[in-house]
Tab-separated table of C-alpha atoms in Angstrom:
chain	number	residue	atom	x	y	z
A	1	UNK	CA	100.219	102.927	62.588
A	2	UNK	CA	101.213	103.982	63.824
A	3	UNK	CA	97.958	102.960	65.399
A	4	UNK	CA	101.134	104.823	64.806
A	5	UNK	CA	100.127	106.097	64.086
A	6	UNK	CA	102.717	108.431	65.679
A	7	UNK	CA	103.697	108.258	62.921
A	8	UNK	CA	102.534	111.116	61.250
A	9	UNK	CA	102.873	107.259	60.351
A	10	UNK	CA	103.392	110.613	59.393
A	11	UNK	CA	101.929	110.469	55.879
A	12	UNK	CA	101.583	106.693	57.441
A	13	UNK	CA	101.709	104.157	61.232
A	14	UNK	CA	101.770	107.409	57.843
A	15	UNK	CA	103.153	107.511	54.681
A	16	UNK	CA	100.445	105.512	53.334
A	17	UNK	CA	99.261	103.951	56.253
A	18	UNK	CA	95.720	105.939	54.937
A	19	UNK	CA	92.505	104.213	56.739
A	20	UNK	CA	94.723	101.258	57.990
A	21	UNK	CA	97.278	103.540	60.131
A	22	UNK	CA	97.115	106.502	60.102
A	23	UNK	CA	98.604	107.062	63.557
A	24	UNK	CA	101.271	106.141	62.617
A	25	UNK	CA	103.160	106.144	61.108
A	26	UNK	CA	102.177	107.227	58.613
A	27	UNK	CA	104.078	109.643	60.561
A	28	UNK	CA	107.110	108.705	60.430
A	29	UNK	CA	107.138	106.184	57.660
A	30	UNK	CA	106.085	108.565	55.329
A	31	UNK	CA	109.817	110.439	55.129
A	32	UNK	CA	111.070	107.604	52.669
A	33	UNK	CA	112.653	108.792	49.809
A	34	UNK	CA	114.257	106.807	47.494
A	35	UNK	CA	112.664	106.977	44.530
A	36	UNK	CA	113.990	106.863	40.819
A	37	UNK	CA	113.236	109.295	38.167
A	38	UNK	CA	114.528	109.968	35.113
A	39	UNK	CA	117.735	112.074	34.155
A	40	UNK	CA	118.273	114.364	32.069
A	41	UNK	CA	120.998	114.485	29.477
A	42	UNK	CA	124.320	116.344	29.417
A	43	UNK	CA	123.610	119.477	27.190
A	44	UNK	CA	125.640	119.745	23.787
A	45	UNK	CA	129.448	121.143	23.653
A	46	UNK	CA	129.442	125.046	23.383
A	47	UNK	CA	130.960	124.607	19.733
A	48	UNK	CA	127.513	122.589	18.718
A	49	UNK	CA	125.134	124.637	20.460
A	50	UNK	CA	122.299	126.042	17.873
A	51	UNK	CA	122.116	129.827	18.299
A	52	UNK	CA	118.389	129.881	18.540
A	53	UNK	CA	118.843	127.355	21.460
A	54	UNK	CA	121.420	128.619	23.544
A	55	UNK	CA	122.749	126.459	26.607
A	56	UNK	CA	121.329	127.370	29.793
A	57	UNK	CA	122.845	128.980	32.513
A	58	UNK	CA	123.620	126.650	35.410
A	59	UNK	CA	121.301	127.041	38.322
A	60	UNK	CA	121.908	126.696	41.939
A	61	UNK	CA	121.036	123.384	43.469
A	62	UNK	CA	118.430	123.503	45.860
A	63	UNK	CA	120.225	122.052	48.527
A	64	UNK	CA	122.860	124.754	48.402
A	65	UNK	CA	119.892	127.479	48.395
A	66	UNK	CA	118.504	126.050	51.357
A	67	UNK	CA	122.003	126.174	53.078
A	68	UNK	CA	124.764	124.565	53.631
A	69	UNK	CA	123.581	121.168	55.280
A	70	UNK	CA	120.788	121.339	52.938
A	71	UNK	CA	118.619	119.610	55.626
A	72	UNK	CA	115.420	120.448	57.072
A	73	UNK	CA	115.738	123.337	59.523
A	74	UNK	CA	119.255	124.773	57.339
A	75	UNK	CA	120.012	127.707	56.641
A	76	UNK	CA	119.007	131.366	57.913
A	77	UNK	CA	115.240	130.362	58.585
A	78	UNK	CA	116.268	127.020	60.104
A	79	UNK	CA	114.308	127.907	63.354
A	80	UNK	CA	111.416	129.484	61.605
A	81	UNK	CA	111.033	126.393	58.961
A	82	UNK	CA	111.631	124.016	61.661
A	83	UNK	CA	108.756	125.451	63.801
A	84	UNK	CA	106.331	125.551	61.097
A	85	UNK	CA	106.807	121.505	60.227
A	86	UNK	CA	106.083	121.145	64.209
A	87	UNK	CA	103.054	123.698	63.834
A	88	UNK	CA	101.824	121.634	61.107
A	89	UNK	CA	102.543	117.961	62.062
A	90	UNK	CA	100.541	119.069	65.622
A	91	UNK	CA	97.198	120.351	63.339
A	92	UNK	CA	97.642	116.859	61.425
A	93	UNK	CA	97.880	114.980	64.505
A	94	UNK	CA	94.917	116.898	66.717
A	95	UNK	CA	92.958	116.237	63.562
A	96	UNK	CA	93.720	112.342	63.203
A	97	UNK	CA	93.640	111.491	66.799
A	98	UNK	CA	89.938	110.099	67.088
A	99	UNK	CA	90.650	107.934	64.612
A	100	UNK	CA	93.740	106.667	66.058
A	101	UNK	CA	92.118	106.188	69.694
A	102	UNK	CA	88.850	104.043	68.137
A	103	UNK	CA	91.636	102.177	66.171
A	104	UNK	CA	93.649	101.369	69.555
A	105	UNK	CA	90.318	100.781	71.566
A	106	UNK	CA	89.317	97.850	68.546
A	107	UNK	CA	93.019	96.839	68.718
A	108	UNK	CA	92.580	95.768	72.110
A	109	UNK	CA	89.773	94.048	71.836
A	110	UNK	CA	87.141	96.253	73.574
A	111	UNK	CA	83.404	96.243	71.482
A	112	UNK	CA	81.466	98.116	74.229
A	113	UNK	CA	78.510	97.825	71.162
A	114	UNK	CA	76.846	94.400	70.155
A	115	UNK	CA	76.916	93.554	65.989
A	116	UNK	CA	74.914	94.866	63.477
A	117	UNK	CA	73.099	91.768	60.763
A	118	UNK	CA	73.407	92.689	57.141
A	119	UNK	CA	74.415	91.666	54.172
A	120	UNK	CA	77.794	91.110	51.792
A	121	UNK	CA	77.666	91.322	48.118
A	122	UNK	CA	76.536	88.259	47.660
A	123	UNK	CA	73.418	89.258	49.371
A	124	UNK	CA	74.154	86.386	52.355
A	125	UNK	CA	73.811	87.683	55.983
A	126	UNK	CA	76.492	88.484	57.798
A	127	UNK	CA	77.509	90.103	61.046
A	128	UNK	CA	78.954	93.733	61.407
A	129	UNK	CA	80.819	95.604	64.500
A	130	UNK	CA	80.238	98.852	64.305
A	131	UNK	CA	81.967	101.463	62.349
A	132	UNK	CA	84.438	104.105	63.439
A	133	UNK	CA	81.413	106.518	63.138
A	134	UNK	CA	79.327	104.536	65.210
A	135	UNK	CA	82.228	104.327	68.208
A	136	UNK	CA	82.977	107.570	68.108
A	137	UNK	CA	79.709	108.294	68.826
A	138	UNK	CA	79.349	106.101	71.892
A	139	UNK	CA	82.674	107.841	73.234
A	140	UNK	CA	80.942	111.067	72.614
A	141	UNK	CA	78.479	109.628	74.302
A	142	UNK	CA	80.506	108.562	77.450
A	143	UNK	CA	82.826	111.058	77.692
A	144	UNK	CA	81.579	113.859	76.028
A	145	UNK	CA	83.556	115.648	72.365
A	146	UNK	CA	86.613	116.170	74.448
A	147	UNK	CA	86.642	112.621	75.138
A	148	UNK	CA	87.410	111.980	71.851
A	149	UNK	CA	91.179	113.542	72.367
A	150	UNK	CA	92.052	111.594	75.604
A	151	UNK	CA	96.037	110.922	75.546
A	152	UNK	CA	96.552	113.780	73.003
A	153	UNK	CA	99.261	115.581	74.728
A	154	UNK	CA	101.782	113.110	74.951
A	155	UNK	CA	101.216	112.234	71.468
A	156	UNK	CA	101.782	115.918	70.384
A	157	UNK	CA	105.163	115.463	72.041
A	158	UNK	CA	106.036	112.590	70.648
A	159	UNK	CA	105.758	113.502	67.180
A	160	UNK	CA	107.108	116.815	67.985
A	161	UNK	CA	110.452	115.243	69.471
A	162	UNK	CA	110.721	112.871	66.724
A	163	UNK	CA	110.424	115.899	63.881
A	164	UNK	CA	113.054	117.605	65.365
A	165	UNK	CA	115.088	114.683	65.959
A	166	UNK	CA	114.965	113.930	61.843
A	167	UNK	CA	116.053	117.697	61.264
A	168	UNK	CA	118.550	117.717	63.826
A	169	UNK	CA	120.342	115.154	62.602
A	170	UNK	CA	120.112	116.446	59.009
A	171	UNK	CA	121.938	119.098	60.167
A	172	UNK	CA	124.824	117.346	62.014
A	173	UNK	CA	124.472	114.122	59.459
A	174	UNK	CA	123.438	116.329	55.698
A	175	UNK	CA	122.553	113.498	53.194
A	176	UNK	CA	124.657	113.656	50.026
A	177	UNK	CA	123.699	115.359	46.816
A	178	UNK	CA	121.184	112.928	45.195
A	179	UNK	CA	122.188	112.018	41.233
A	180	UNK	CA	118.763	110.942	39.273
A	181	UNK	CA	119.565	107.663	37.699
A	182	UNK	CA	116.719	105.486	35.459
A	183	UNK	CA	118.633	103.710	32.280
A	184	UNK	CA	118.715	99.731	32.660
A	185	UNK	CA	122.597	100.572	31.746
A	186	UNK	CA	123.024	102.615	35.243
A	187	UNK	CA	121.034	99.704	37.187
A	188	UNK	CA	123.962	98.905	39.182
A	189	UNK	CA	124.546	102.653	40.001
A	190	UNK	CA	120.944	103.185	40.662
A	191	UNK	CA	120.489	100.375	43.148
A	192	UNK	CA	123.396	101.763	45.125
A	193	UNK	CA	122.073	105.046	45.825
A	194	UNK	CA	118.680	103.744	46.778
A	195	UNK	CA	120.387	101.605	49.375
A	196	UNK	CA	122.300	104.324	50.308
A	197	UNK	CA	119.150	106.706	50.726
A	198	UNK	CA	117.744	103.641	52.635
A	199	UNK	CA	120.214	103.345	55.211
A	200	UNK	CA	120.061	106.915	55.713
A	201	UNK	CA	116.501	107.783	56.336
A	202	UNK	CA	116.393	103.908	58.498
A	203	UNK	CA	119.446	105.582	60.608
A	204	UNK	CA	117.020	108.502	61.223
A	205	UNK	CA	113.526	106.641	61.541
A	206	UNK	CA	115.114	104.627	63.991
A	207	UNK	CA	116.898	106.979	66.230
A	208	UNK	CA	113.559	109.357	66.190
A	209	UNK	CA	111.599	106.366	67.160
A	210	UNK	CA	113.504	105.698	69.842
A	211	UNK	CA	113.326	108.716	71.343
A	212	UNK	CA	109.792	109.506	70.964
A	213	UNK	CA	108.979	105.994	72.003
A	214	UNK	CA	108.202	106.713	76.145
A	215	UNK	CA	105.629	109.218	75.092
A	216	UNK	CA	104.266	106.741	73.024
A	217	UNK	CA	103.638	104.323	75.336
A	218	UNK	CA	102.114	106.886	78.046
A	219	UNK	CA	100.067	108.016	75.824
A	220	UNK	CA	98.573	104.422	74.652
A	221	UNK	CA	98.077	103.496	78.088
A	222	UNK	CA	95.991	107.227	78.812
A	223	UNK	CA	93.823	106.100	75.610
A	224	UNK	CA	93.094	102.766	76.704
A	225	UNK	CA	91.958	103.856	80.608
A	226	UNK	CA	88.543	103.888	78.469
A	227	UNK	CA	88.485	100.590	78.707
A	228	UNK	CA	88.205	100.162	82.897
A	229	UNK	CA	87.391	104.002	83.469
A	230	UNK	CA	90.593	103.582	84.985
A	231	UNK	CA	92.635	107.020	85.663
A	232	UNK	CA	95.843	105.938	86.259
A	233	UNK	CA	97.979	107.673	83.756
A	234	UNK	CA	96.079	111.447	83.919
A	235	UNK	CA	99.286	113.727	83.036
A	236	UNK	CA	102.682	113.186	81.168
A	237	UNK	CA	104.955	113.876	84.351
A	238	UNK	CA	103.007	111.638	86.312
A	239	UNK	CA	102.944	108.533	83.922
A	240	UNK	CA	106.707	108.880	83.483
A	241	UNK	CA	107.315	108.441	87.876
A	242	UNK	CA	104.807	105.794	87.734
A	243	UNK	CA	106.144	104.045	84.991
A	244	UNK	CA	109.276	104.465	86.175
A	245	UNK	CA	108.756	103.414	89.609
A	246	UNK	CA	106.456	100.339	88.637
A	247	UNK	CA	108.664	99.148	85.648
A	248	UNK	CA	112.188	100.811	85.842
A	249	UNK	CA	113.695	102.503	82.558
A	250	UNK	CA	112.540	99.029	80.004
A	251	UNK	CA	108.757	99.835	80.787
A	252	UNK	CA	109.297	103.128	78.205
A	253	UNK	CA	110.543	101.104	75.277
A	254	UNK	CA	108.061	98.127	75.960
A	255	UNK	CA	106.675	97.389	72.286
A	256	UNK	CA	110.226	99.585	70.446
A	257	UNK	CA	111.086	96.347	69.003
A	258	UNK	CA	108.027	94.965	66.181
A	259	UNK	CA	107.637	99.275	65.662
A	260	UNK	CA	111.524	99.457	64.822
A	261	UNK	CA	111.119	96.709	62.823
A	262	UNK	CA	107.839	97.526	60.798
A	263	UNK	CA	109.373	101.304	60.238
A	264	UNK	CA	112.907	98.992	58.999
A	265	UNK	CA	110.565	96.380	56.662
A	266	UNK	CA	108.308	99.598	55.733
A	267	UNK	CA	111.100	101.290	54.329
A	268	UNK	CA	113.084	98.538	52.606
A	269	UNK	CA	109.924	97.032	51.113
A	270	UNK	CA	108.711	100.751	49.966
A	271	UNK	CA	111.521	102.026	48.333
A	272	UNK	CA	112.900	99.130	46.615
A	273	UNK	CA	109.388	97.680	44.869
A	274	UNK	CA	109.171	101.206	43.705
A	275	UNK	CA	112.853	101.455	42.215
A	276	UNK	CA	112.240	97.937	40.717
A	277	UNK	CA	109.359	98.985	39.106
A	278	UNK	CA	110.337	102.248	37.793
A	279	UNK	CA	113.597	101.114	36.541
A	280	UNK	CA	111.870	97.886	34.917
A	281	UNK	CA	108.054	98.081	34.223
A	282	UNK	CA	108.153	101.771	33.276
A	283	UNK	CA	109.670	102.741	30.222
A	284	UNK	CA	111.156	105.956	29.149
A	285	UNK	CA	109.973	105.887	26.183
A	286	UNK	CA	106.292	105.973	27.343
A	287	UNK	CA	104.535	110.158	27.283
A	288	UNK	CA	103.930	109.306	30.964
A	289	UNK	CA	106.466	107.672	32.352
A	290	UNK	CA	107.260	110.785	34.686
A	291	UNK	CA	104.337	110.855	36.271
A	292	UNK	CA	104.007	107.061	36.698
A	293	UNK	CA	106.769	107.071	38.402
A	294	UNK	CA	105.579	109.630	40.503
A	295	UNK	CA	102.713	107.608	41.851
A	296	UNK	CA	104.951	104.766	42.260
A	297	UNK	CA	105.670	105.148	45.497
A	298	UNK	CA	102.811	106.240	47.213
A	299	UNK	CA	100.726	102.702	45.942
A	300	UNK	CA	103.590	100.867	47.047
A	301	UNK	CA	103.623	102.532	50.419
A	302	UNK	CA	99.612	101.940	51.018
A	303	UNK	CA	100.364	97.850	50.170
A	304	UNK	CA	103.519	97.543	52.564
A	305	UNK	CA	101.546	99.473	55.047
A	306	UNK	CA	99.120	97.050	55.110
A	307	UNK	CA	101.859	94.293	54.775
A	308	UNK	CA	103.525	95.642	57.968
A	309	UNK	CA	100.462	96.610	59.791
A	310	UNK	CA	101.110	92.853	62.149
A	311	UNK	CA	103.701	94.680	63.672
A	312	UNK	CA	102.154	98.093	64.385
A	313	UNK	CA	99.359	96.001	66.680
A	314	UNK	CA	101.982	94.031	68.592
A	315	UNK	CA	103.616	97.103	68.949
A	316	UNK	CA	100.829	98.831	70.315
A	317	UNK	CA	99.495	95.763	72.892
A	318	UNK	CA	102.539	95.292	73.727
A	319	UNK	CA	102.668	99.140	75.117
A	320	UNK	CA	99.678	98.328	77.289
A	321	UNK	CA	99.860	94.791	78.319
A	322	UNK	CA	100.486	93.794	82.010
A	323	UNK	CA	100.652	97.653	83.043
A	324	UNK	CA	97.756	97.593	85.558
A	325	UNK	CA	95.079	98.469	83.237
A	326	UNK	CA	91.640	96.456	82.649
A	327	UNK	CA	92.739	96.515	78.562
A	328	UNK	CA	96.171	95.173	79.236
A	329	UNK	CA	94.885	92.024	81.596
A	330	UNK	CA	92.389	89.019	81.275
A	331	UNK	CA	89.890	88.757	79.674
A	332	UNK	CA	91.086	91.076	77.232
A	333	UNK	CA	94.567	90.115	76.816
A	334	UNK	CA	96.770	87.170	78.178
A	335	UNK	CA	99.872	88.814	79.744
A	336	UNK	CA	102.595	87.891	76.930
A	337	UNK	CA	105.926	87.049	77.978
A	338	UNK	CA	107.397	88.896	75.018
A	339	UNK	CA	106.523	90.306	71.644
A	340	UNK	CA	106.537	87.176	69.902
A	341	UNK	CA	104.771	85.261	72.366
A	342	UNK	CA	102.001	87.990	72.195
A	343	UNK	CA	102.485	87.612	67.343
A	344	UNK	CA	101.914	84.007	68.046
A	345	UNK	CA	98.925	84.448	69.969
A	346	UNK	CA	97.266	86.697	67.431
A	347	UNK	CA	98.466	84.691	64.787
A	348	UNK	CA	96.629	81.566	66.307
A	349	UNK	CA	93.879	83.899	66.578
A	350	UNK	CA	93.334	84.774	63.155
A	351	UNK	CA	93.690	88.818	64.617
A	352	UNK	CA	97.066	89.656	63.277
A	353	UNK	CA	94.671	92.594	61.339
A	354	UNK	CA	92.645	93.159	63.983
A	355	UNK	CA	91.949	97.093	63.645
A	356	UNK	CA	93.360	97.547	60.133
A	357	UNK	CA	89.851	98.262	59.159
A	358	UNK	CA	87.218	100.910	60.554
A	359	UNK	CA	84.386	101.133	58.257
A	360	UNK	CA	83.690	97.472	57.010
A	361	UNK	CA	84.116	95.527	60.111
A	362	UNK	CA	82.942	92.020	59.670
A	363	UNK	CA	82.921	89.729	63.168
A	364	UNK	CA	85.539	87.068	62.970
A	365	UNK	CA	84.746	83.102	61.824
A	366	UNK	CA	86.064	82.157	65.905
A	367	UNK	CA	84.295	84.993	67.551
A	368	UNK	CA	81.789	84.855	70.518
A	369	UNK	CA	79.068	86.190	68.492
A	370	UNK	CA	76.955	84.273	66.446
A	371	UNK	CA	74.487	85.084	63.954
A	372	UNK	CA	70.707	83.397	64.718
């Protein structure tokens, strides 16, 4: 969330990644779909049927009426359908990016603003860091509204390349038709297809992330030039011959490894809580039951989201530690020998959710502020 954000996240760094990623993921976490719902029952033979109730005619699937792959981007308006998910993942992602760059400026550690005093519910006095609001309007103040949308472009490519990659390979690899399962007697079937479903949108996430993954990383590092007033990394082509040429090929997949695996936990987690639940706690014979399930889902994407965000900030310092920027260097980060080594270091730190909140930001028991 990623802040992946990239991910259109994504609904959630997307699907679900709401407040807590929506870079993200969101983005690309957002396309699983495993869920369970209910199914209906084989109509009556033709000698039973009641004449005022007639058997209905069989209707088309809507995979076959979408085409033949029944992917996103089949069929006659493939190009046309496919353009408009771009068109409208691009408006999501122009919209979404000042809250993903405040998110990746707090990830790093940089409060250009002192704390606030006031108090929690309990009416004791307590420190506060100041509030998305609040550093968006010292940016604005900085840099000006345009400010706001520093590293934009490469991020609009990177989602871009990743929603095409998902409907590409929905064309060349078409899931298989989808049978609705929910008895406790078809539990065994049930928990096959969700698997199934799993691996199949994983294969995808994965292979999307991957490629969208170098303009991820260039445009982290153009976000976080705030830090130093550094201008380093000023235009896509550029970043990719200096990256190259200071790195080699491995400095555009630094940080692919906790993302990969927060999209692979995000997805597991997500779709089989909500299969467990709507197959056990949610009975059929309940009125609502359909739209329970429903709902299902999306609360259990917002709590693995927030479960998973750990690896979305490793991810993310990861992508601009030890790159020649002021926010990737003492005293704002160690350099970290690996991912892990930088996990451990939060984790000593108590800031494995550092960033997962911008409104309510309360400073840290081990922080360098203190309250007089």
């Amino acid at each position: 969330m990623g802040a992946s954000d990239p991910e259109v996240a994504p609904c959630a760094r997307g699907g679900a990644a709401g407040m807590a990623g929506a870079g993200a993921g969101a983005g690309a976490r957002g396309g699983a779909a495993a869920g369970v719902e209910a199914r209906a029952r084989d109509p009556p033979p033709a000698h039973r049927a009641h004449p005022r109730h007639p058997r209905p005619a069989a209707q088309p699937s809507a995979r076959r009426m979408d085409g033949a792959s029944g992917g996103l981007g089949s069929g006659d308006n493939a190009p046309t359908t496919e353009a408009l998910f771009v068109a409208l993942g691009a408006g999501v992602t122009a919209l979404s990016h000042p809250l993903l760059y405040v998110k990746l400026l707090i990830q790093v550690g940089h409060e250009p603003m002192p704390p606030t005093v006031g108090t929690n519910v309990l009416g004791r006095k307590v420190l506060y860091l100041p509030s998305f609001f609040t550093y968006a309007k010292y940016i604005v103040q900085v840099d000006g509204k345009i400010g706001l949308f520093r590293g934009l472009s490469p991020r609009l490519m990177s989602n871009a390349l990743s929603t095409v990659t998902r409907g590409s390979m929905k064309k060349v690899f078409p899931p298989d038709e989808i049978e609705q399962v929910s008895n406790k007697d078809d539990m065994k079937t049930s928990l096959k297809k969700v698997v199934k479903e799993t691996s199949y949108e994983m294969m995808m996430q994965c292979v999307s992330r991957m490629l969208a993954h170098p303009l991820h990383v260039i445009s982290m590092r153009c976000m976080v030039q705030f830090v130093g007033r550094e201008a380093k990394y000023s235009g896509v082509l550029s970043s990719i011959g200096k990256i190259f040429k200071e790195e080699g090929l491995l400095g555009f997949f630094v940080g692919l490894i906790p993302h990969l695996l927060g999209d692979v936990v995000f997805l597991w987690g997500c779709n089989l809580l909500a299969h467990f639940i709507n197959a056990y706690l949610v009975d059929d014979s309940f009125s609502q039951a359909l739209a329970i399930r429903s709902y299902t889902k999306f609360v259990m994407g917002i709590a693995v989201s927030m479960l998973t965000y750990p690896f979305l900030l490793v991810g993310d310092l990861m992508a601009v530690n030890n790159c020649g920027l002021q926010a990737g260097l003492p005293p704002y980060s160690p350099v970290f020998k690996s991912w892990i080594h930088c996990w451990k270091y939060l984790s000593v730190q108590g800031q494995l959710f550092r960033g997962s909140s911008l409104l309510f930001r309360r400073v840290s028991s081990g922080s360098c502020f203190a309250l007089e």
